[in-house]
PDB file of C-alpha atoms in Angstrom:
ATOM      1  CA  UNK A1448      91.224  72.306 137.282  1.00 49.00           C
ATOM      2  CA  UNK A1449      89.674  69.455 135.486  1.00 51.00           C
ATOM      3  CA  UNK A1450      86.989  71.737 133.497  1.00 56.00           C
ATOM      4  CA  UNK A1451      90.181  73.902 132.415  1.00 55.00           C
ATOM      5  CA  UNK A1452      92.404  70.769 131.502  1.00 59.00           C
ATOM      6  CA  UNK A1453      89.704  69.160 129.487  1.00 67.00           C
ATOM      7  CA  UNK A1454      89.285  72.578 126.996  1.00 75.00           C
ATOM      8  CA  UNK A1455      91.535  70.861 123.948  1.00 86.00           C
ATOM      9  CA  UNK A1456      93.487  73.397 121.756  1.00 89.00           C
ATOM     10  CA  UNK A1457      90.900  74.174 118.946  1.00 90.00           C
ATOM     11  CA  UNK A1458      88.629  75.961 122.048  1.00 90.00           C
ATOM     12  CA  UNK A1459      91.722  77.624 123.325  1.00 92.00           C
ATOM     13  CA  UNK A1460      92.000  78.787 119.660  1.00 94.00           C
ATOM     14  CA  UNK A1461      88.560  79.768 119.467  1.00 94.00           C
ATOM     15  CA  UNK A1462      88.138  81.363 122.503  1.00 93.00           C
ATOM     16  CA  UNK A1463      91.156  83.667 121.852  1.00 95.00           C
ATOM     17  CA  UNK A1464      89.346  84.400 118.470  1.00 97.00           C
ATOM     18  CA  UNK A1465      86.106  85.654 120.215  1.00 96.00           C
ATOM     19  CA  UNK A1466      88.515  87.827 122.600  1.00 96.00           C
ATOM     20  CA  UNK A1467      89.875  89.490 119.650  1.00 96.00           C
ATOM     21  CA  UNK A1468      86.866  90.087 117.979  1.00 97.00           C
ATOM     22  CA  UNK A1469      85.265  91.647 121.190  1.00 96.00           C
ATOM     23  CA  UNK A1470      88.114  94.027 120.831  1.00 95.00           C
ATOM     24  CA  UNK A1471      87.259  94.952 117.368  1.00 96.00           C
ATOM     25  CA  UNK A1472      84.017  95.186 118.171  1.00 96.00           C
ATOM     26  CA  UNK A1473      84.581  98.005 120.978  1.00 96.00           C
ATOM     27  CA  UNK A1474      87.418  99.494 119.370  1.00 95.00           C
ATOM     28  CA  UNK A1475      85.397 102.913 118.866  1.00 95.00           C
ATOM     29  CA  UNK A1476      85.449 103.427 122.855  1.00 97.00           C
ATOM     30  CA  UNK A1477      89.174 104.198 122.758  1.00 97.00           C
ATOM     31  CA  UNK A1478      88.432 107.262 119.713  1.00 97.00           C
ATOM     32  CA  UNK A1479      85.720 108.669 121.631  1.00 97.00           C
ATOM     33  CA  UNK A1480      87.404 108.676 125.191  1.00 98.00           C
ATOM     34  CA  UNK A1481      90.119 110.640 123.356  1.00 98.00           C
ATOM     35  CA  UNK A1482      87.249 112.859 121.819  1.00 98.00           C
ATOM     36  CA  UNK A1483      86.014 113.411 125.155  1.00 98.00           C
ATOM     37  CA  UNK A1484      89.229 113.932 126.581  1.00 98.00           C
ATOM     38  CA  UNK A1485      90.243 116.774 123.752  1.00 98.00           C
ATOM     39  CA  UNK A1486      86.402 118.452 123.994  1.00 97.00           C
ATOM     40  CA  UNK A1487      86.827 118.826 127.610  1.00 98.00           C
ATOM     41  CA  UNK A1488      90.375 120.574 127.048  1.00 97.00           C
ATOM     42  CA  UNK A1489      92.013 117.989 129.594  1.00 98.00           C
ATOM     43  CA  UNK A1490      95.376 117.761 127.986  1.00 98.00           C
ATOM     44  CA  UNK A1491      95.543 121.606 128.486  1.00 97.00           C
ATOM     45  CA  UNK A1492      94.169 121.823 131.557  1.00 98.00           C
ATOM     46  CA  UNK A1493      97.580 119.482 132.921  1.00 98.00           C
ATOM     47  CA  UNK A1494      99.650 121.144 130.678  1.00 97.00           C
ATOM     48  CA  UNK A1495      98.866 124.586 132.778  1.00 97.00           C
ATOM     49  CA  UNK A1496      99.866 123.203 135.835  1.00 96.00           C
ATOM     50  CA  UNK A1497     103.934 123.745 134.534  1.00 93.00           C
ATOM     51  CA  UNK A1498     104.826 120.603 134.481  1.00 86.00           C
ATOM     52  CA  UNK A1499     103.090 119.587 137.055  1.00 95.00           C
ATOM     53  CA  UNK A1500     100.922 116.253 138.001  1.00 97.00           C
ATOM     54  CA  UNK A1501      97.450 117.069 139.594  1.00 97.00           C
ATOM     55  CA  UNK A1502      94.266 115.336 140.902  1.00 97.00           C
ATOM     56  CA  UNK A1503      91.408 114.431 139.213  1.00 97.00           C
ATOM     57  CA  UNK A1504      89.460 116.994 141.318  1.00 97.00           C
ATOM     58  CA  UNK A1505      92.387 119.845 139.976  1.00 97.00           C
ATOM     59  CA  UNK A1506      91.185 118.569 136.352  1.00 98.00           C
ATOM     60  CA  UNK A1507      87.603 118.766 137.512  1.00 97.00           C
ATOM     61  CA  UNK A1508      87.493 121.868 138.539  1.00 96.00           C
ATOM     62  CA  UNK A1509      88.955 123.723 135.317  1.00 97.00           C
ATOM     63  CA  UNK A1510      86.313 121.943 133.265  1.00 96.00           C
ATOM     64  CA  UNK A1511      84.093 124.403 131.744  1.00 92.00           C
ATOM     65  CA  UNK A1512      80.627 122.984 132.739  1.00 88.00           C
ATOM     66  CA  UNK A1513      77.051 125.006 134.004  1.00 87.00           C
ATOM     67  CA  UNK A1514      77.260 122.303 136.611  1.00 89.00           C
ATOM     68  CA  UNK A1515      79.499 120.120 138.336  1.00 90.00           C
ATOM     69  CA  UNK A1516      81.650 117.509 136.377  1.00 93.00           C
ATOM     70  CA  UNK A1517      80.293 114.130 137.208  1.00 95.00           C
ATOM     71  CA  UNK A1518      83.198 112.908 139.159  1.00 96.00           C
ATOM     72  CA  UNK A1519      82.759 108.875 138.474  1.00 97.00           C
ATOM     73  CA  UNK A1520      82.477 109.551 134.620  1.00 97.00           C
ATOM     74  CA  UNK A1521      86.066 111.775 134.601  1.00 97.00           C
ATOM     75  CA  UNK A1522      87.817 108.859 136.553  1.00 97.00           C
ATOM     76  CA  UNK A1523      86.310 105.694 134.428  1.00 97.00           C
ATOM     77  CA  UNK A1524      87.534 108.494 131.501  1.00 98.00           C
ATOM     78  CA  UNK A1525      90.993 108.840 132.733  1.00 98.00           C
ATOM     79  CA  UNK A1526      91.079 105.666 133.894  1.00 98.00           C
ATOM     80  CA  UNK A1527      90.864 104.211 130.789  1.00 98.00           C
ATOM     81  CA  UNK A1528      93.376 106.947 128.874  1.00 98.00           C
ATOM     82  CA  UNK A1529      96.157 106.141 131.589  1.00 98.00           C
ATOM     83  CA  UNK A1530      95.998 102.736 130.199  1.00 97.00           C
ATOM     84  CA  UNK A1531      96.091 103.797 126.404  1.00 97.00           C
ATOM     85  CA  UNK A1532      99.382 106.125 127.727  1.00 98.00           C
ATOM     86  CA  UNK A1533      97.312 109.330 126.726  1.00 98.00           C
ATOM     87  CA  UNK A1534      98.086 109.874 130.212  1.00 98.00           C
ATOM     88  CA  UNK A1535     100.111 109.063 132.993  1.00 98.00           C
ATOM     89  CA  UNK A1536      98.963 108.162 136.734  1.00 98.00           C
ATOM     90  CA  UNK A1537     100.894 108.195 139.866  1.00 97.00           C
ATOM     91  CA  UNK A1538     100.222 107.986 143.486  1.00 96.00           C
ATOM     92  CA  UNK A1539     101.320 110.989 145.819  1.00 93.00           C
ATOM     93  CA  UNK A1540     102.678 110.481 149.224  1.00 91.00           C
ATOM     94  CA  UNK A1541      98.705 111.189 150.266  1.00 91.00           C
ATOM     95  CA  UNK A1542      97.339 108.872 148.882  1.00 93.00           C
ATOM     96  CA  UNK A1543      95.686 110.765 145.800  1.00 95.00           C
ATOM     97  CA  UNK A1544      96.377 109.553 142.345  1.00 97.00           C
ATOM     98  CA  UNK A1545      98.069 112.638 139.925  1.00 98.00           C
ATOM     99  CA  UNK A1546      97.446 112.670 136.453  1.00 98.00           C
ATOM    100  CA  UNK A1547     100.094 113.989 133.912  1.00 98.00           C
ATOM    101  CA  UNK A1548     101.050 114.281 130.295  1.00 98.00           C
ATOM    102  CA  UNK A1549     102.805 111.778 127.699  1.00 98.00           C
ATOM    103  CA  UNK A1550     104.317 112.277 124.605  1.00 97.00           C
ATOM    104  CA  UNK A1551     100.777 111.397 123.488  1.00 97.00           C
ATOM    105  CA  UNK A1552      98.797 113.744 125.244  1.00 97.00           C
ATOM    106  CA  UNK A1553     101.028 116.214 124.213  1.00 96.00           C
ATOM    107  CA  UNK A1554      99.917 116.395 120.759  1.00 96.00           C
ATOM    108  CA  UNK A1555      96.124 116.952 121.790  1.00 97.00           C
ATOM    109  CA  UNK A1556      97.016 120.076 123.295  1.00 97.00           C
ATOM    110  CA  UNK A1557      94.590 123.114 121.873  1.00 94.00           C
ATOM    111  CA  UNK A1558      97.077 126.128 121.968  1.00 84.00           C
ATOM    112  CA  UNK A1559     100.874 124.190 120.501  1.00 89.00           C
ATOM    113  CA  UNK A1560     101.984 125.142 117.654  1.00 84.00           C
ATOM    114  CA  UNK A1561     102.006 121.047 116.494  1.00 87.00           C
ATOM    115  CA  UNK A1562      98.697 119.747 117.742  1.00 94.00           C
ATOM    116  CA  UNK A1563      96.105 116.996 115.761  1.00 93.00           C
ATOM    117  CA  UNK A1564      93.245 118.251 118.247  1.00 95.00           C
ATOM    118  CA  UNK A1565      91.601 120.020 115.541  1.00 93.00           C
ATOM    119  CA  UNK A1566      91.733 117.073 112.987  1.00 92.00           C
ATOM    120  CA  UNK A1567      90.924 114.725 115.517  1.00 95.00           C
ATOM    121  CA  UNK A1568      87.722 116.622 117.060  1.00 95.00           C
ATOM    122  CA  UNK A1569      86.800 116.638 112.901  1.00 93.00           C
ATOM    123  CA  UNK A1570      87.904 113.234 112.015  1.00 93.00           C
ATOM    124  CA  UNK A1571      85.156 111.680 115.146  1.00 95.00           C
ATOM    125  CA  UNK A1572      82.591 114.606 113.656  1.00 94.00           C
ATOM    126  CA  UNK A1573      79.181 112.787 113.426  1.00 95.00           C
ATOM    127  CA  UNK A1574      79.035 113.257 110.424  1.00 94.00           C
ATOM    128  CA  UNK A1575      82.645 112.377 109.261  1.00 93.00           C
ATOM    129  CA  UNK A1576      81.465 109.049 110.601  1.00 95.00           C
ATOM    130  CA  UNK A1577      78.257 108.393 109.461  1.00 95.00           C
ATOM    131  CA  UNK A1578      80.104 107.434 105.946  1.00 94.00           C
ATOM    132  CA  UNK A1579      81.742 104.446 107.554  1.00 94.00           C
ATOM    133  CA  UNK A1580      78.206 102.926 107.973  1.00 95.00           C
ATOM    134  CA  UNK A1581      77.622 102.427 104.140  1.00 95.00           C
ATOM    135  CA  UNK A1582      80.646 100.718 103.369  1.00 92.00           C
ATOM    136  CA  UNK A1583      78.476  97.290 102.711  1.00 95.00           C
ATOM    137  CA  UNK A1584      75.973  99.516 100.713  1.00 94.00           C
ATOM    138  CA  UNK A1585      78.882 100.591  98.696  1.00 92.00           C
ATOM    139  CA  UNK A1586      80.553  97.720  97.961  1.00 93.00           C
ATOM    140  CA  UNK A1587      76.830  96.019  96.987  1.00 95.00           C
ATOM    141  CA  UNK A1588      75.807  99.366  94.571  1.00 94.00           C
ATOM    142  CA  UNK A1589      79.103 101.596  94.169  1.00 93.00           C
ATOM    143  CA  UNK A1590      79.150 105.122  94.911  1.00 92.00           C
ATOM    144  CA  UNK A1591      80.856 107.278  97.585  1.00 91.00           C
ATOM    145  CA  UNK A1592      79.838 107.017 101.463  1.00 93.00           C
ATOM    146  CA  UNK A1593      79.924 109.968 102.348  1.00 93.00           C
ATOM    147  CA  UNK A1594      77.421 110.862  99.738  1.00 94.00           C
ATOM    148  CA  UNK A1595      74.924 107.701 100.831  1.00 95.00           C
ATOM    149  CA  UNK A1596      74.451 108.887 104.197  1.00 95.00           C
ATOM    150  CA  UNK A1597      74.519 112.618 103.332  1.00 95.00           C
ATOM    151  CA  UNK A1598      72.712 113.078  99.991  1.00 95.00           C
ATOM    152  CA  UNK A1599      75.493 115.228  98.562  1.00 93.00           C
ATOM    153  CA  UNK A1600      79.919 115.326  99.042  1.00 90.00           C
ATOM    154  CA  UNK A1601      81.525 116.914 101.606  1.00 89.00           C
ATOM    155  CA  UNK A1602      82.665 119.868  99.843  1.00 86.00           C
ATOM    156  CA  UNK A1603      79.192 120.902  98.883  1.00 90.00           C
ATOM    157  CA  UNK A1604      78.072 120.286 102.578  1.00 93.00           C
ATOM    158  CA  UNK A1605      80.683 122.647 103.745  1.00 90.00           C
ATOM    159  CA  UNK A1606      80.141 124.717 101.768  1.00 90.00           C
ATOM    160  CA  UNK A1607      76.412 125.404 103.569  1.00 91.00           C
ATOM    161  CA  UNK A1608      77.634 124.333 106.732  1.00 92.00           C
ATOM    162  CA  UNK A1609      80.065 127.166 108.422  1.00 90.00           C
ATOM    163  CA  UNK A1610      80.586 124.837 111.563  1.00 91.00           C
ATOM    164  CA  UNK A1611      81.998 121.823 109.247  1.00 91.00           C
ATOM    165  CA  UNK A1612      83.654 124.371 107.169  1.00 89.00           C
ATOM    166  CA  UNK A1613      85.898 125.497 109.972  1.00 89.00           C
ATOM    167  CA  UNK A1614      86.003 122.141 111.448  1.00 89.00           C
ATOM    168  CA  UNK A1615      87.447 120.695 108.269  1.00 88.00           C
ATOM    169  CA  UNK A1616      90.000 123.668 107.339  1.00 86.00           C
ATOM    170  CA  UNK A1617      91.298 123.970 110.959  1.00 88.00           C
ATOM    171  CA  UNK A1618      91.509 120.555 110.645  1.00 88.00           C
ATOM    172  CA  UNK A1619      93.957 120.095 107.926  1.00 85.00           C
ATOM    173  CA  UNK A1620      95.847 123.265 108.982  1.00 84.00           C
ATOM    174  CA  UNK A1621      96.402 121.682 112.187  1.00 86.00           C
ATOM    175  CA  UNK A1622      98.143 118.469 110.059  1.00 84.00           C
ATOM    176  CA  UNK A1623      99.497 120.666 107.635  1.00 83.00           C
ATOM    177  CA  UNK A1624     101.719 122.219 110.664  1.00 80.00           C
ATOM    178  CA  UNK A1625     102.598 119.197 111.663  1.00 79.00           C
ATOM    179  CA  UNK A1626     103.993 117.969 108.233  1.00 82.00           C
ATOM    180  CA  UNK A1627     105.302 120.929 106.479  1.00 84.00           C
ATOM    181  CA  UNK A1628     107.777 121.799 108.319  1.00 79.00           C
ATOM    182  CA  UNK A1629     109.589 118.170 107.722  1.00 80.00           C
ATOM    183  CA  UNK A1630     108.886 117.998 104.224  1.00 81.00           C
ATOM    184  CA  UNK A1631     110.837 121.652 103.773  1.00 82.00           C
ATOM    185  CA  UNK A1632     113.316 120.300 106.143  1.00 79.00           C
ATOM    186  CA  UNK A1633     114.289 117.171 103.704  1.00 79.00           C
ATOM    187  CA  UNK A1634     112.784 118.533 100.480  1.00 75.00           C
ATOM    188  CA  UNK A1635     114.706 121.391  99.256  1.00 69.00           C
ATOM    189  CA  UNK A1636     116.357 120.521  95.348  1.00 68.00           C
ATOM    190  CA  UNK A1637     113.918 122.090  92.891  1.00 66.00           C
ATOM    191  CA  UNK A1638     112.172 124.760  95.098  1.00 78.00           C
ATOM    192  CA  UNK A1639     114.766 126.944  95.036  1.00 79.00           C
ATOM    193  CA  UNK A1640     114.381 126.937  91.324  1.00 82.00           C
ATOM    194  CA  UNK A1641     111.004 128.566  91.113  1.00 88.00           C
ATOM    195  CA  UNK A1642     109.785 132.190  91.562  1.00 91.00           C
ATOM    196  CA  UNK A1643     105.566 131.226  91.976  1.00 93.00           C
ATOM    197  CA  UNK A1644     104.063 128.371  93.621  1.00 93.00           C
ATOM    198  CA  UNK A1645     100.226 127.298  93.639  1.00 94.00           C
ATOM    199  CA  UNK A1646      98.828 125.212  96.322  1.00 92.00           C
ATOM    200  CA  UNK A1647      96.064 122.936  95.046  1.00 91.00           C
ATOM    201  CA  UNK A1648      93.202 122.806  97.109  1.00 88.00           C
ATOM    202  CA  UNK A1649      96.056 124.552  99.616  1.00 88.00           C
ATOM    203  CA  UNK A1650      92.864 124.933 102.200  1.00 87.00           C
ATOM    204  CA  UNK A1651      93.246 128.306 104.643  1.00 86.00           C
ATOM    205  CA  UNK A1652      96.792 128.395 103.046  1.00 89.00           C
ATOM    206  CA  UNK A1653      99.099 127.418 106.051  1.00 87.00           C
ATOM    207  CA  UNK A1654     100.954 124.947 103.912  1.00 89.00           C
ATOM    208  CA  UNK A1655     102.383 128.097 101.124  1.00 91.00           C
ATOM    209  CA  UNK A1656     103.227 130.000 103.673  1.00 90.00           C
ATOM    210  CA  UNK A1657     105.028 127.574 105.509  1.00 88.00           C
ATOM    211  CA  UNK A1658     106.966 127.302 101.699  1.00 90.00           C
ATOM    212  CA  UNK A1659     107.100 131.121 101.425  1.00 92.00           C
ATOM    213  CA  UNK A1660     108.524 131.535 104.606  1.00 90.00           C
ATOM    214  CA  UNK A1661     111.387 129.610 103.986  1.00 88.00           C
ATOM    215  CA  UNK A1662     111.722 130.739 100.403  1.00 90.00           C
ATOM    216  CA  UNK A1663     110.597 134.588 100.588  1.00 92.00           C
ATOM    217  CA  UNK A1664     112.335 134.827  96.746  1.00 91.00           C
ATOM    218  CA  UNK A1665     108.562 132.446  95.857  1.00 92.00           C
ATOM    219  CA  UNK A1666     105.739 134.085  94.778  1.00 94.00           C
ATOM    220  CA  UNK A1667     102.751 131.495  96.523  1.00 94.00           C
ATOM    221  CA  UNK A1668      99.000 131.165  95.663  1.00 95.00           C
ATOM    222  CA  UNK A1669      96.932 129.237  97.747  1.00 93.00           C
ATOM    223  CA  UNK A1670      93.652 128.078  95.544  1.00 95.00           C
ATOM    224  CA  UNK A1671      90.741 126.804  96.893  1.00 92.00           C
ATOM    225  CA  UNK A1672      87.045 126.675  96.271  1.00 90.00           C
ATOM    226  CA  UNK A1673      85.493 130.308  97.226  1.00 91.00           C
ATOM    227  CA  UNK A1674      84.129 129.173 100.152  1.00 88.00           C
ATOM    228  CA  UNK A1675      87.374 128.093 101.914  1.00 88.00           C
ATOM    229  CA  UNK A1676      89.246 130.863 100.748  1.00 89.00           C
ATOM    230  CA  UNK A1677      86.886 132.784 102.266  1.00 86.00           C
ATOM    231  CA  UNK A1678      88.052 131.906 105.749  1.00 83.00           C
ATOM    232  CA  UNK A1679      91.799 132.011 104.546  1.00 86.00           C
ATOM    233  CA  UNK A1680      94.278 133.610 107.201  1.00 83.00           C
ATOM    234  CA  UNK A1681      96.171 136.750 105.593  1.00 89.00           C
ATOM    235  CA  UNK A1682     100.108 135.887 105.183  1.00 90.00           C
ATOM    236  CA  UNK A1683     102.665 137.352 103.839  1.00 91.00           C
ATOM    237  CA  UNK A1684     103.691 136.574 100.941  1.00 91.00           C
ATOM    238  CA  UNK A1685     100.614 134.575 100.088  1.00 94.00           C
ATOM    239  CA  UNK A1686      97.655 135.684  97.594  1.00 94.00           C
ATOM    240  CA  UNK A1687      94.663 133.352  97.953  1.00 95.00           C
ATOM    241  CA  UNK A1688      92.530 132.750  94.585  1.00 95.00           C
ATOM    242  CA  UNK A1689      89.261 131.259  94.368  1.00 94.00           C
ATOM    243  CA  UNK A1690      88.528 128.989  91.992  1.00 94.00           C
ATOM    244  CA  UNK A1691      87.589 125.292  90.574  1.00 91.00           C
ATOM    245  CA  UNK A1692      90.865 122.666  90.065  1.00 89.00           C
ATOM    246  CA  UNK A1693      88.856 120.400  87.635  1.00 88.00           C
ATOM    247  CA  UNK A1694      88.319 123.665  85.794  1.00 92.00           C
ATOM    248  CA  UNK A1695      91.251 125.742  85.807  1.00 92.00           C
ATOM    249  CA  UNK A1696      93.903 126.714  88.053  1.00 92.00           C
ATOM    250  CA  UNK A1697      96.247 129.737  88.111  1.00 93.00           C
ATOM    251  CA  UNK A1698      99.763 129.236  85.906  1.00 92.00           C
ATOM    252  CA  UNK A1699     102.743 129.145  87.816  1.00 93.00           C
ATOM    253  CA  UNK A1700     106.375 127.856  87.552  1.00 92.00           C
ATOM    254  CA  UNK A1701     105.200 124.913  89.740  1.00 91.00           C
ATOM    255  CA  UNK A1702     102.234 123.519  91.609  1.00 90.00           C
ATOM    256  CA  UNK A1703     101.738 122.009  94.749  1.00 87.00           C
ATOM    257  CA  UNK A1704      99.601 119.067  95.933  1.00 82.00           C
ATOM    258  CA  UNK A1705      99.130 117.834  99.471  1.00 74.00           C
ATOM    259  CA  UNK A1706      96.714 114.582  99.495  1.00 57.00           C
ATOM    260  CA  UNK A1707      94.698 115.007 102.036  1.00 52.00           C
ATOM    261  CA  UNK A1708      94.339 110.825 103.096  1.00 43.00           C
ATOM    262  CA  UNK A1709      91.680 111.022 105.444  1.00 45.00           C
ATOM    263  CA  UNK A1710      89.010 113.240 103.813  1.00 46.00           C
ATOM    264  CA  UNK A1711      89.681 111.395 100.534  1.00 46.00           C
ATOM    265  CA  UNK A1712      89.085 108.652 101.820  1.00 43.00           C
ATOM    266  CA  UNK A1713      85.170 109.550 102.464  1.00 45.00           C
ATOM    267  CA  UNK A1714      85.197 111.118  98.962  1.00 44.00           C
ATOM    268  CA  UNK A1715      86.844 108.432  96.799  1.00 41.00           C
ATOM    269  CA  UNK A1716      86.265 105.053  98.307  1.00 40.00           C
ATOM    270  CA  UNK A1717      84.004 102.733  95.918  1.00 42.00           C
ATOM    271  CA  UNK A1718      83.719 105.651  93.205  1.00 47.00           C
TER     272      UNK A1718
END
């Protein structure tokens, strides 16, 4: 006790600084447990179970692997989501701990209607985080990060990449669900005004036809660069148009722009 009494206040202080720091400093392990957890469909894999809580040998089993899931990895895994609340863990009256879903959890599942799996599986992309390594870079020449650690922007890289391509437009289709359907909801004086709509950079187009399907009377265009209309779903009520914004876009009563934060944010920073 005298070692302990003897620390005055400034160590305290400083030793509370070096805690916090150390949590800064591993902050990445809670993204990529969540990554993990999403990749390996364990959210869904509960959420089939009705309701249900299961073991971690239940979850184990419905893992999609060429071998067996590497039991000790899964529970440090869990272990460590149960204590972010992605999950929740109980013990059953034999002893085994059961495993079920949060509010949290419930908004990585795959196959909902409102999920962020898809943005966050593209958000922890390799290479949507290789940019966040040449901030100092940035800040000492200028210039955008995503470009400094790729050689070119991320539209241009998508644009030969099919696998980012769909990763990035299921991405923001999965956030445009999740935000349209509000923004109709509490945003309705002036669209009921227009007959045609254009969506900006609208993506695979699930944000007009979230519009058009509350306000069939709007004629919607969803414009994007070639190769992302290319993968466009067909809806009803929605023509998709190819094209450059910085060059011209299609004229319309009104036009529609959705900022898309976190890709921006790799495209602008520093420029």
């Amino acid at each position: 006790m005298g070692e302990i009494d003897s620390i005055n206040e400034e160590e305290i202080i400083m030793l509370q600084a070096q805690a916090q720091i150390s949590k800064y400093m591993f902050a990445f392990v809670d993204s990529m447990a969540i990554k993990c957890a999403v990749e390996l469909r364990i959210a869904d894999i509960i959420h089939s179970y009705n309701g249900q809580k299961i073991t971690l040998s239940q979850i184990a089993t419905n893992i999609h692997s060429s071998s067996s899931p590497h039991m000790d990895y899964l529970f440090r895994i869990m272990r460590l989501l149960v204590r972010r609340k992605i999950f929740t863990a109980s013990t059953s009256q034999d002893g085994d701990t059961l495993y079920g879903l949060t509010p949290l959890s419930r908004w990585l599942l795959h196959d909902s209607e409102l999920s962020v799996a898809p943005m966050f599986l593209f958000q922890t992309n390799p290479i949507l985080m290789a940019p966040w390594h040449y901030f100092s870079n940035c800040i000492k020449e200028g210039g955008i990060p995503f470009k400094k650690a790729h050689g070119c922007e991320i539209f241009e890289m998508a644009s030969k990449d099919d696998e980012l391509n769909n990763n990035l437009n299921n991405g923001m289709n999965s956030m445009t669900k999740c935000i349209m359907r509000e923004v109709i909801k509490v945003y309705k004086d002036g669209i009921n005004s227009i007959t045609s709509l254009v969506d900006v950079g609208g993506g695979i187009g699930g944000a007009m036809f979230e519009i058009v399907k509350a306000y069939p009377h709007i004629k919607g265009i969803n414009f994007d660069l070639p190769h992302v209309v290319l993968r466009a779903q067909k809806f009803e009520g929605v023509d998709h148009v190819e094209g450059d914004m910085f060059e011209a876009i299609p004229p319309v009563d009104a036009v529609f722009l959705k900022v898309k934060m976190l890709v921006l944010l790799h495209l602008t920073m520093f420029d």
